[in-house]
CSV table of C-alpha atoms and ligand atoms in Angstrom, one decimal:
chain,number,residue,atom,x,y,z
A,293,MET,CA,28.3,102.8,-12.0
A,294,LYS,CA,25.6,101.0,-14.4
A,295,SER,CA,23.1,99.6,-12.4
A,296,VAL,CA,22.7,97.2,-15.3
A,297,GLN,CA,24.7,95.7,-18.4
A,298,TRP,CA,24.5,93.9,-21.7
A,299,HIS,CA,27.5,91.4,-22.1
A,300,ASP,CA,26.2,89.5,-25.1
A,301,THR,CA,25.6,86.2,-23.3
A,302,HIS,CA,24.5,87.6,-20.0
A,303,ILE,CA,23.0,90.8,-18.0
A,304,THR,CA,25.5,92.3,-15.3
A,305,ILE,CA,23.1,94.3,-12.4
A,306,LEU,CA,24.3,96.1,-9.2
A,307,ASN,CA,23.3,94.5,-6.5
A,308,GLN,CA,21.1,96.6,-5.1
A,309,GLN,CA,19.9,94.9,-2.3
A,310,ALA,CA,24.1,95.0,-1.0
A,311,LEU,CA,24.0,98.5,-0.7
A,312,PRO,CA,25.5,100.5,0.6
A,313,HIS,CA,28.3,98.1,2.0
A,314,LYS,CA,29.0,96.2,-0.9
A,315,THR,CA,29.3,97.2,-4.2
A,316,GLU,CA,28.7,94.0,-5.9
A,317,TYR,CA,27.7,92.9,-9.6
A,318,LEU,CA,25.6,90.3,-10.5
A,319,GLU,CA,25.3,88.1,-13.6
A,320,LEU,CA,21.8,86.9,-14.4
A,321,LYS,CA,22.5,84.2,-17.3
A,322,ASN,CA,18.5,83.2,-18.0
A,323,ILE,CA,15.3,84.5,-18.0
A,324,LYS,CA,14.8,83.2,-14.4
A,325,ASP,CA,17.9,85.0,-12.9
A,326,VAL,CA,16.0,88.2,-14.2
A,327,TRP,CA,12.9,87.3,-13.1
A,328,ASP,CA,14.7,86.5,-9.5
A,329,ALA,CA,16.5,90.1,-9.3
A,330,ILE,CA,13.4,91.8,-10.4
A,331,VAL,CA,11.1,90.4,-7.9
A,332,ALA,CA,14.1,90.7,-5.0
A,333,LEU,CA,14.6,94.2,-6.0
A,334,LYS,CA,17.9,93.4,-6.5
A,335,VAL,CA,17.7,95.8,-9.5
A,336,ARG,CA,14.2,98.1,-9.1
A,337,GLY,CA,13.2,102.1,-10.2
A,338,ALA,CA,10.8,101.9,-12.6
A,339,PRO,CA,13.1,102.8,-15.7
A,340,ALA,CA,15.5,100.3,-14.4
A,341,ILE,CA,13.5,97.2,-14.3
A,342,GLY,CA,12.3,98.4,-17.9
A,343,MET,CA,15.8,98.3,-19.0
A,344,THR,CA,16.4,95.1,-17.3
A,345,ALA,CA,13.4,92.7,-18.5
A,346,ALA,CA,14.2,94.1,-22.1
A,347,PHE,CA,17.6,92.6,-21.9
A,348,GLY,CA,16.5,89.3,-20.0
A,349,LEU,CA,13.8,89.2,-23.2
A,350,ALA,CA,16.9,89.7,-25.2
A,351,LEU,CA,19.3,86.8,-23.8
A,352,ALA,CA,16.1,84.6,-23.8
A,353,ALA,CA,15.4,85.0,-27.6
A,354,LYS,CA,19.1,84.9,-28.3
A,355,SER,CA,19.0,81.1,-26.6
A,356,TYR,CA,15.5,80.1,-29.7
A,357,GLU,CA,16.9,77.1,-30.9
A,358,THR,CA,13.8,77.6,-33.7
A,359,ASN,CA,14.6,78.4,-37.3
A,360,ASP,CA,10.6,78.8,-37.6
A,361,LEU,CA,9.3,82.5,-37.1
A,362,ALA,CA,6.1,81.5,-36.0
A,363,GLN,CA,7.6,79.5,-32.9
A,364,PHE,CA,9.8,82.1,-32.6
A,365,HIS,CA,7.4,84.4,-31.5
A,366,ALA,CA,4.8,82.2,-29.3
A,367,ASN,CA,8.3,81.8,-27.4
A,368,LEU,CA,8.8,85.5,-26.9
A,369,LYS,CA,5.4,85.8,-26.0
A,370,ARG,CA,5.3,83.3,-23.5
A,371,ASP,CA,8.3,84.3,-22.2
A,372,ARG,CA,7.4,88.0,-22.1
A,373,ASP,CA,4.1,87.2,-20.1
A,374,TYR,CA,6.9,85.6,-17.7
A,375,LEU,CA,8.6,89.0,-17.2
A,376,ALA,CA,5.6,90.6,-16.7
A,377,SER,CA,4.4,88.8,-14.1
A,378,SER,CA,7.5,90.1,-11.9
A,379,ARG,CA,5.8,93.2,-10.5
A,380,PRO,CA,2.9,95.0,-11.4
A,381,THR,CA,2.9,98.5,-10.0
A,382,ALA,CA,6.0,100.2,-12.4
A,383,VAL,CA,4.9,100.8,-15.9
A,384,ASN,CA,8.0,101.0,-17.6
A,385,LEU,CA,8.3,96.8,-17.1
A,386,PHE,CA,5.4,96.6,-19.6
A,387,TRP,CA,6.5,99.2,-21.8
A,388,ALA,CA,9.5,98.3,-22.3
A,389,LEU,CA,8.5,95.0,-22.8
A,390,ASP,CA,5.6,95.8,-25.6
A,391,ARG,CA,8.4,97.9,-26.9
A,392,LEU,CA,10.9,94.9,-27.8
A,393,MET,CA,7.4,93.0,-29.0
A,394,LYS,CA,6.6,95.8,-31.8
A,395,SER,CA,10.9,95.9,-32.8
A,396,VAL,CA,10.6,92.4,-34.3
A,397,ALA,CA,6.7,92.2,-35.4
A,398,ASN,CA,7.7,92.3,-38.6
A,399,ALA,CA,10.9,90.3,-38.8
A,400,THR,CA,11.7,88.5,-41.2
A,401,SER,CA,13.6,86.2,-40.2
A,402,VAL,CA,14.5,84.4,-36.2
A,403,ASN,CA,18.6,86.1,-36.9
A,404,GLU,CA,16.8,89.3,-37.5
A,405,ALA,CA,14.6,89.6,-34.8
A,406,LYS,CA,17.3,88.1,-32.4
A,407,THR,CA,19.3,90.9,-33.6
A,408,THR,CA,16.6,93.5,-33.1
A,409,LEU,CA,15.1,92.7,-29.8
A,410,ILE,CA,19.0,93.5,-28.4
A,411,HIS,CA,19.8,96.3,-30.8
A,412,GLU,CA,16.5,97.4,-29.2
A,413,ALA,CA,17.1,96.8,-25.9
A,414,ILE,CA,19.9,98.6,-26.0
A,415,CYS,CA,18.3,101.9,-27.5
A,416,ILE,CA,16.6,101.5,-24.3
A,417,GLN,CA,19.6,102.2,-22.4
A,418,VAL,CA,20.5,105.2,-24.3
A,419,GLU,CA,17.7,106.8,-24.6
A,420,ASP,CA,17.2,106.6,-21.2
A,421,GLU,CA,20.2,108.2,-20.2
A,422,ASP,CA,19.4,111.5,-22.5
A,423,VAL,CA,16.0,111.7,-20.9
A,424,CYS,CA,16.7,111.4,-17.2
A,425,ARG,CA,19.6,114.4,-18.1
A,426,ARG,CA,16.5,116.6,-19.7
A,427,ILE,CA,14.9,115.8,-16.5
A,428,GLY,CA,17.2,117.2,-14.6
A,429,GLU,CA,17.7,120.4,-16.8
A,430,HIS,CA,14.1,121.7,-16.6
A,431,ALA,CA,13.6,120.3,-12.5
A,432,LEU,CA,16.7,122.6,-11.9
A,433,SER,CA,14.8,125.0,-13.0
A,434,LEU,CA,12.7,125.2,-10.8
A,435,PHE,CA,15.3,125.5,-7.8
A,436,GLN,CA,17.8,127.9,-6.8
A,437,ASP,CA,21.2,128.1,-5.5
A,438,GLY,CA,21.1,126.7,-1.4
A,439,ASP,CA,17.2,125.2,-2.1
A,440,ARG,CA,17.1,122.5,0.8
A,441,ILE,CA,14.8,119.7,-1.2
A,442,MET,CA,13.3,116.1,0.8
A,443,THR,CA,12.7,113.3,-1.6
A,444,ILE,CA,11.9,109.7,-0.6
A,445,CYS,CA,12.5,106.6,-1.6
A,446,ASN,CA,15.5,106.4,-4.7
A,447,ALA,CA,15.0,108.0,-8.5
A,448,GLY,CA,18.7,107.7,-8.6
A,449,ALA,CA,21.3,106.7,-11.2
A,450,ILE,CA,20.8,103.6,-10.0
A,451,ALA,CA,17.2,103.1,-11.0
A,452,THR,CA,18.0,104.6,-14.1
A,453,ALA,CA,20.3,103.7,-16.9
A,454,ARG,CA,22.2,107.5,-15.1
A,455,TYR,CA,21.4,110.8,-13.9
A,456,GLY,CA,18.1,109.6,-12.4
A,457,THR,CA,14.4,111.2,-13.0
A,458,ALA,CA,13.9,113.0,-8.9
A,459,LEU,CA,17.7,112.7,-8.0
A,460,ALA,CA,18.8,114.1,-11.9
A,461,PRO,CA,18.9,118.0,-10.2
A,462,PHE,CA,20.7,117.2,-7.7
A,463,HIS,CA,23.4,115.9,-10.0
A,464,LEU,CA,23.4,118.3,-12.3
A,465,ALA,CA,23.5,120.6,-10.0
A,466,LYS,CA,26.8,119.4,-8.5
A,467,GLU,CA,28.2,119.2,-12.1
A,468,LYS,CA,26.9,123.5,-12.3
A,469,GLU,CA,28.3,124.2,-8.9
A,470,MET,CA,25.2,124.9,-7.9
A,471,THR,CA,24.5,123.9,-4.1
A,472,LEU,CA,21.1,121.7,-3.6
A,473,HIS,CA,20.3,120.9,-0.2
A,474,ALA,CA,19.0,117.1,0.0
A,475,TYR,CA,16.7,115.5,2.4
A,476,ALA,CA,16.5,111.8,2.0
A,477,CYS,CA,13.6,110.0,3.9
A,478,GLU,CA,15.2,106.2,4.5
A,479,THR,CA,12.0,104.6,3.0
A,480,ARG,CA,10.3,101.6,5.0
A,481,PRO,CA,10.3,99.4,5.3
A,482,VAL,CA,13.0,98.2,2.7
A,483,LEU,CA,15.0,101.4,3.4
A,484,GLN,CA,16.0,102.5,-0.3
A,485,GLY,CA,16.1,106.2,1.1
A,486,ALA,CA,18.6,105.3,3.2
A,487,ARG,CA,20.4,102.5,2.2
A,488,LEU,CA,19.9,104.2,-2.1
A,489,THR,CA,19.7,107.6,-2.3
A,490,ALA,CA,21.9,108.2,1.1
A,491,TRP,CA,24.6,106.3,-0.5
A,492,GLU,CA,24.3,107.8,-4.1
A,493,LEU,CA,24.3,111.2,-3.1
A,494,SER,CA,27.2,111.6,-0.7
A,495,GLN,CA,28.7,109.2,-3.3
A,496,ALA,CA,28.7,111.7,-5.5
A,497,GLY,CA,29.5,115.0,-3.1
A,498,VAL,CA,25.7,116.5,-2.7
A,499,ASP,CA,24.6,117.8,0.7
A,500,VAL,CA,22.4,114.6,1.5
A,501,THR,CA,20.8,114.7,5.4
A,502,LEU,CA,18.8,111.8,6.2
A,503,ILE,CA,15.3,111.7,8.1
A,504,THR,CA,13.3,108.5,8.8
A,505,ASP,CA,9.6,108.7,7.9
A,506,ASN,CA,7.8,110.8,10.2
A,507,MET,CA,10.4,112.8,10.3
A,508,ALA,CA,8.8,114.7,7.3
A,509,ALA,CA,6.4,117.0,8.7
A,510,GLN,CA,8.6,118.3,11.4
A,511,THR,CA,11.7,118.7,9.3
A,512,MET,CA,9.9,120.5,6.8
A,513,LYS,CA,9.1,122.7,8.8
A,514,ALA,CA,11.9,123.0,11.0
A,515,LYS,CA,14.1,123.2,7.9
A,516,ARG,CA,11.9,125.3,5.6
A,517,ILE,CA,11.9,123.0,3.4
A,518,SER,CA,11.7,124.5,-0.3
A,519,ALA,CA,10.5,122.0,-2.5
A,520,VAL,CA,9.9,118.3,-2.7
A,521,ILE,CA,10.3,115.5,-5.7
A,522,VAL,CA,9.5,112.4,-6.1
A,523,GLY,CA,10.0,109.6,-9.0
A,524,ALA,CA,6.9,107.8,-10.2
A,525,ASP,CA,6.1,104.3,-10.9
A,526,ARG,CA,2.9,105.2,-13.2
A,527,ILE,CA,1.2,107.7,-13.7
A,528,ALA,CA,-1.9,107.7,-14.8
A,529,ALA,CA,-4.0,109.4,-17.6
A,530,ASN,CA,-5.6,111.9,-15.3
A,531,GLY,CA,-2.2,112.7,-13.2
A,532,ASP,CA,-2.3,110.4,-10.5
A,533,THR,CA,0.4,109.1,-9.5
A,534,ALA,CA,1.7,105.9,-8.2
A,535,ASN,CA,5.4,105.9,-6.7
A,536,LYS,CA,6.9,104.5,-3.4
A,537,ILE,CA,4.6,104.2,-0.2
A,538,GLY,CA,5.2,107.0,2.0
A,539,THR,CA,4.5,109.3,-1.3
A,540,LEU,CA,1.1,110.7,-0.1
A,541,GLY,CA,2.1,111.2,2.9
A,542,LEU,CA,4.6,113.8,1.9
A,543,ALA,CA,2.4,115.2,-0.7
A,544,ILE,CA,-0.1,116.1,1.7
A,545,LEU,CA,2.2,117.6,4.3
A,546,ALA,CA,3.8,118.6,1.7
A,547,ASN,CA,0.2,120.9,0.6
A,548,ALA,CA,-0.6,121.7,4.0
A,549,PHE,CA,3.0,123.2,4.2
A,550,ASN,CA,2.0,124.8,1.2
A,551,ILE,CA,5.3,123.6,-0.6
A,552,PRO,CA,5.8,122.7,-3.8
A,553,PHE,CA,5.6,118.9,-4.6
A,554,TYR,CA,7.1,118.0,-7.7
A,555,VAL,CA,6.7,114.5,-9.7
A,556,ALA,CA,10.0,113.7,-12.1
A,557,ALA,CA,9.6,110.6,-14.4
A,558,PRO,CA,10.4,109.9,-18.5
A,559,LEU,CA,7.1,109.6,-21.0
A,560,SER,CA,8.0,105.4,-19.9
A,561,THR,CA,6.0,106.2,-16.5
A,562,ILE,CA,2.6,108.0,-18.0
A,563,ASP,CA,0.0,105.6,-18.4
A,564,LEU,CA,-2.5,107.1,-20.9
A,565,GLN,CA,-4.6,103.8,-21.1
A,566,THR,CA,-4.3,103.8,-16.9
A,567,GLU,CA,-7.2,106.5,-16.5
A,568,THR,CA,-7.3,107.2,-12.7
A,569,GLY,CA,-5.1,106.0,-10.1
A,570,ASP,CA,-7.8,103.7,-8.2
A,571,ASP,CA,-7.0,101.7,-11.7
A,572,ILE,CA,-3.1,101.1,-11.1
A,573,PRO,CA,-2.4,97.9,-9.4
A,574,ILE,CA,-0.8,98.5,-6.4
A,575,GLU,CA,2.3,95.5,-5.4
A,576,GLU,CA,1.6,94.1,-1.8
A,577,ARG,CA,4.7,92.5,-0.8
A,578,ALA,CA,6.3,90.0,1.7
A,579,LYS,CA,5.7,90.4,5.2
A,580,GLU,CA,9.1,89.8,6.6
A,581,GLU,CA,9.8,92.8,4.6
A,582,VAL,CA,7.8,95.0,7.7
A,583,THR,CA,8.2,92.9,10.6
A,584,HIS,CA,12.4,92.3,9.9
A,585,ILE,CA,15.6,94.8,9.5
A,586,ALA,CA,18.5,92.8,7.7
A,587,GLY,CA,17.0,90.0,8.5
A,588,VAL,CA,16.6,90.6,12.3
A,589,ASN,CA,13.1,90.1,13.6
A,590,ILE,CA,11.4,93.5,15.0
A,591,ALA,CA,7.5,92.4,15.9
A,592,PRO,CA,5.4,89.7,17.2
A,593,ASN,CA,3.8,86.9,14.6
A,594,VAL,CA,1.1,89.0,13.7
A,595,ASN,CA,-0.8,90.5,10.4
A,596,VAL,CA,0.5,92.8,8.6
A,597,TYR,CA,-0.5,94.8,5.2
A,598,ASN,CA,3.0,95.9,3.0
A,599,PRO,CA,1.6,97.6,0.0
A,600,ALA,CA,4.8,98.7,-2.1
A,601,PHE,CA,2.9,101.6,-3.3
A,602,ASP,CA,1.0,104.6,-3.1
A,603,VAL,CA,-1.0,106.7,-5.0
A,604,THR,CA,-1.1,110.5,-5.1
A,605,PRO,CA,-4.0,112.3,-6.4
A,606,HIS,CA,-3.1,114.6,-9.0
A,607,GLU,CA,-4.6,117.1,-7.0
A,608,LEU,CA,-1.7,118.1,-4.9
A,609,ILE,CA,1.2,117.4,-7.8
A,610,THR,CA,2.4,121.1,-8.4
A,611,GLY,CA,4.4,119.9,-11.5
A,612,ILE,CA,5.0,116.9,-13.4
A,613,ILE,CA,8.5,116.7,-14.9
A,614,THR,CA,9.6,115.2,-17.9
A,615,GLU,CA,12.2,115.2,-20.3
A,616,LYS,CA,9.4,117.0,-23.2
A,617,GLY,CA,8.8,119.7,-19.9
A,618,ILE,CA,6.9,120.6,-16.8
A,619,VAL,CA,3.2,120.3,-16.8
A,620,SER,CA,0.6,121.6,-14.3
A,621,GLY,CA,-3.1,121.7,-13.9
A,622,ASP,CA,-5.1,120.0,-16.0
A,623,TYR,CA,-3.0,117.1,-16.6
A,624,LYS,CA,-5.7,115.0,-18.6
A,625,THR,CA,-5.4,117.1,-21.6
A,626,LYS,CA,-2.3,118.2,-20.8
A,627,LEU,CA,-0.4,114.6,-20.3
A,628,PRO,CA,-1.6,113.6,-24.1
A,629,THR,CA,-0.1,116.6,-25.9
A,630,LEU,CA,3.9,114.9,-24.8
A,631,PHE,CA,3.5,112.1,-26.7
A,632,GLU,CA,2.7,114.5,-30.0
A,633,GLY,CA,5.6,112.9,-32.3
A,634,VAL,CA,7.2,110.5,-29.9
A,635,PHE,CA,7.3,106.6,-31.1
A,636,THR,CA,4.7,104.5,-28.8
B,898,MRU,O1,9.7,99.2,-5.0
B,898,MRU,P1,11.0,99.7,-5.9
B,898,MRU,O2,12.5,100.2,-5.1
B,898,MRU,O3,11.5,99.5,-7.4
B,898,MRU,O4,10.1,101.5,-5.7
B,898,MRU,C1,10.9,102.8,-6.6
B,898,MRU,C2,10.0,103.9,-6.8
B,898,MRU,O5,9.1,103.8,-6.4
B,898,MRU,C3,10.7,105.3,-7.3
B,898,MRU,O6,10.3,105.8,-6.5
B,898,MRU,C4,10.4,105.1,-8.9
B,898,MRU,O7,10.2,103.5,-9.6
B,898,MRU,C5,11.1,106.3,-9.9
B,898,MRU,S1,12.9,105.4,-10.4
B,898,MRU,C6,13.6,106.9,-10.6
């Protein structure tokens, strides 16, 4: 099941807001459709947001009528900035858009640039599948048959090109006939854990148990959780990690129970330009996400604070699992070494 797919005249996305009740694909025909889909979380998860924005920029560029390269670049910059305004936290969005911009910096004609953009967006998607598989292999080396592993949000196949990041070891374990038990936190307010992770893992035949977010401590203790693994939206140069709201709480609990806490993410989520977690912009979303559940109002009309992400300080992270291997300890020194020989 592909989260996003390019088709010359449009893009299709799996509508993640309709899951788990309906498996529905939406056609995005122009840049506004793409922006709206990202903002409305119809496509979500850092790598999937990046891929969709990349396809969106390639789609927009395809419709430019000019043959003048300077005008082409001006239009492209305008549309890059528009797509970049959709969500602020996941750095994969900016990484993917800027990778497309760089790919055409030396284009010699508008036609060549249009073809290059499509090619580059497809490359991002193809590479992401391989990257996620490698993340899964590295993650799996940390786990043993029968382990009980907790996760939050959905860092799965539908949030990436395939396999996912934090969910990749569960998918790979299944391929290798190894048993990992997943404990999925429901992930209020938008319920990515209940609606998406529980669905994705059960579809894949992985043993998954759903809990509400406030059951995490009791579950860690009563079910003897072996490890926690989460995805990431942005990892700062010192290892501080922004991920779905609730992640910080799990990291603190894991620390209290002496349970390893892992972050699984591609290099495209590591932002060496952002020094620490304090510099990561945290998206705040509409109050209705908190006051309503599935469209039903559950709260009086009061003030609401709805940060979509939180930042886990690097000291609470046992290891960061990337496609290039696992780093731990002195992240500030070690994270840059992962980029040696990598196109940025
Ligand atoms: O608001 P969302 O659903 O886009 O948040 C997603 C997450 O926090 C994921 O854990 C993260 O993007 C990693 S997806 C592989």
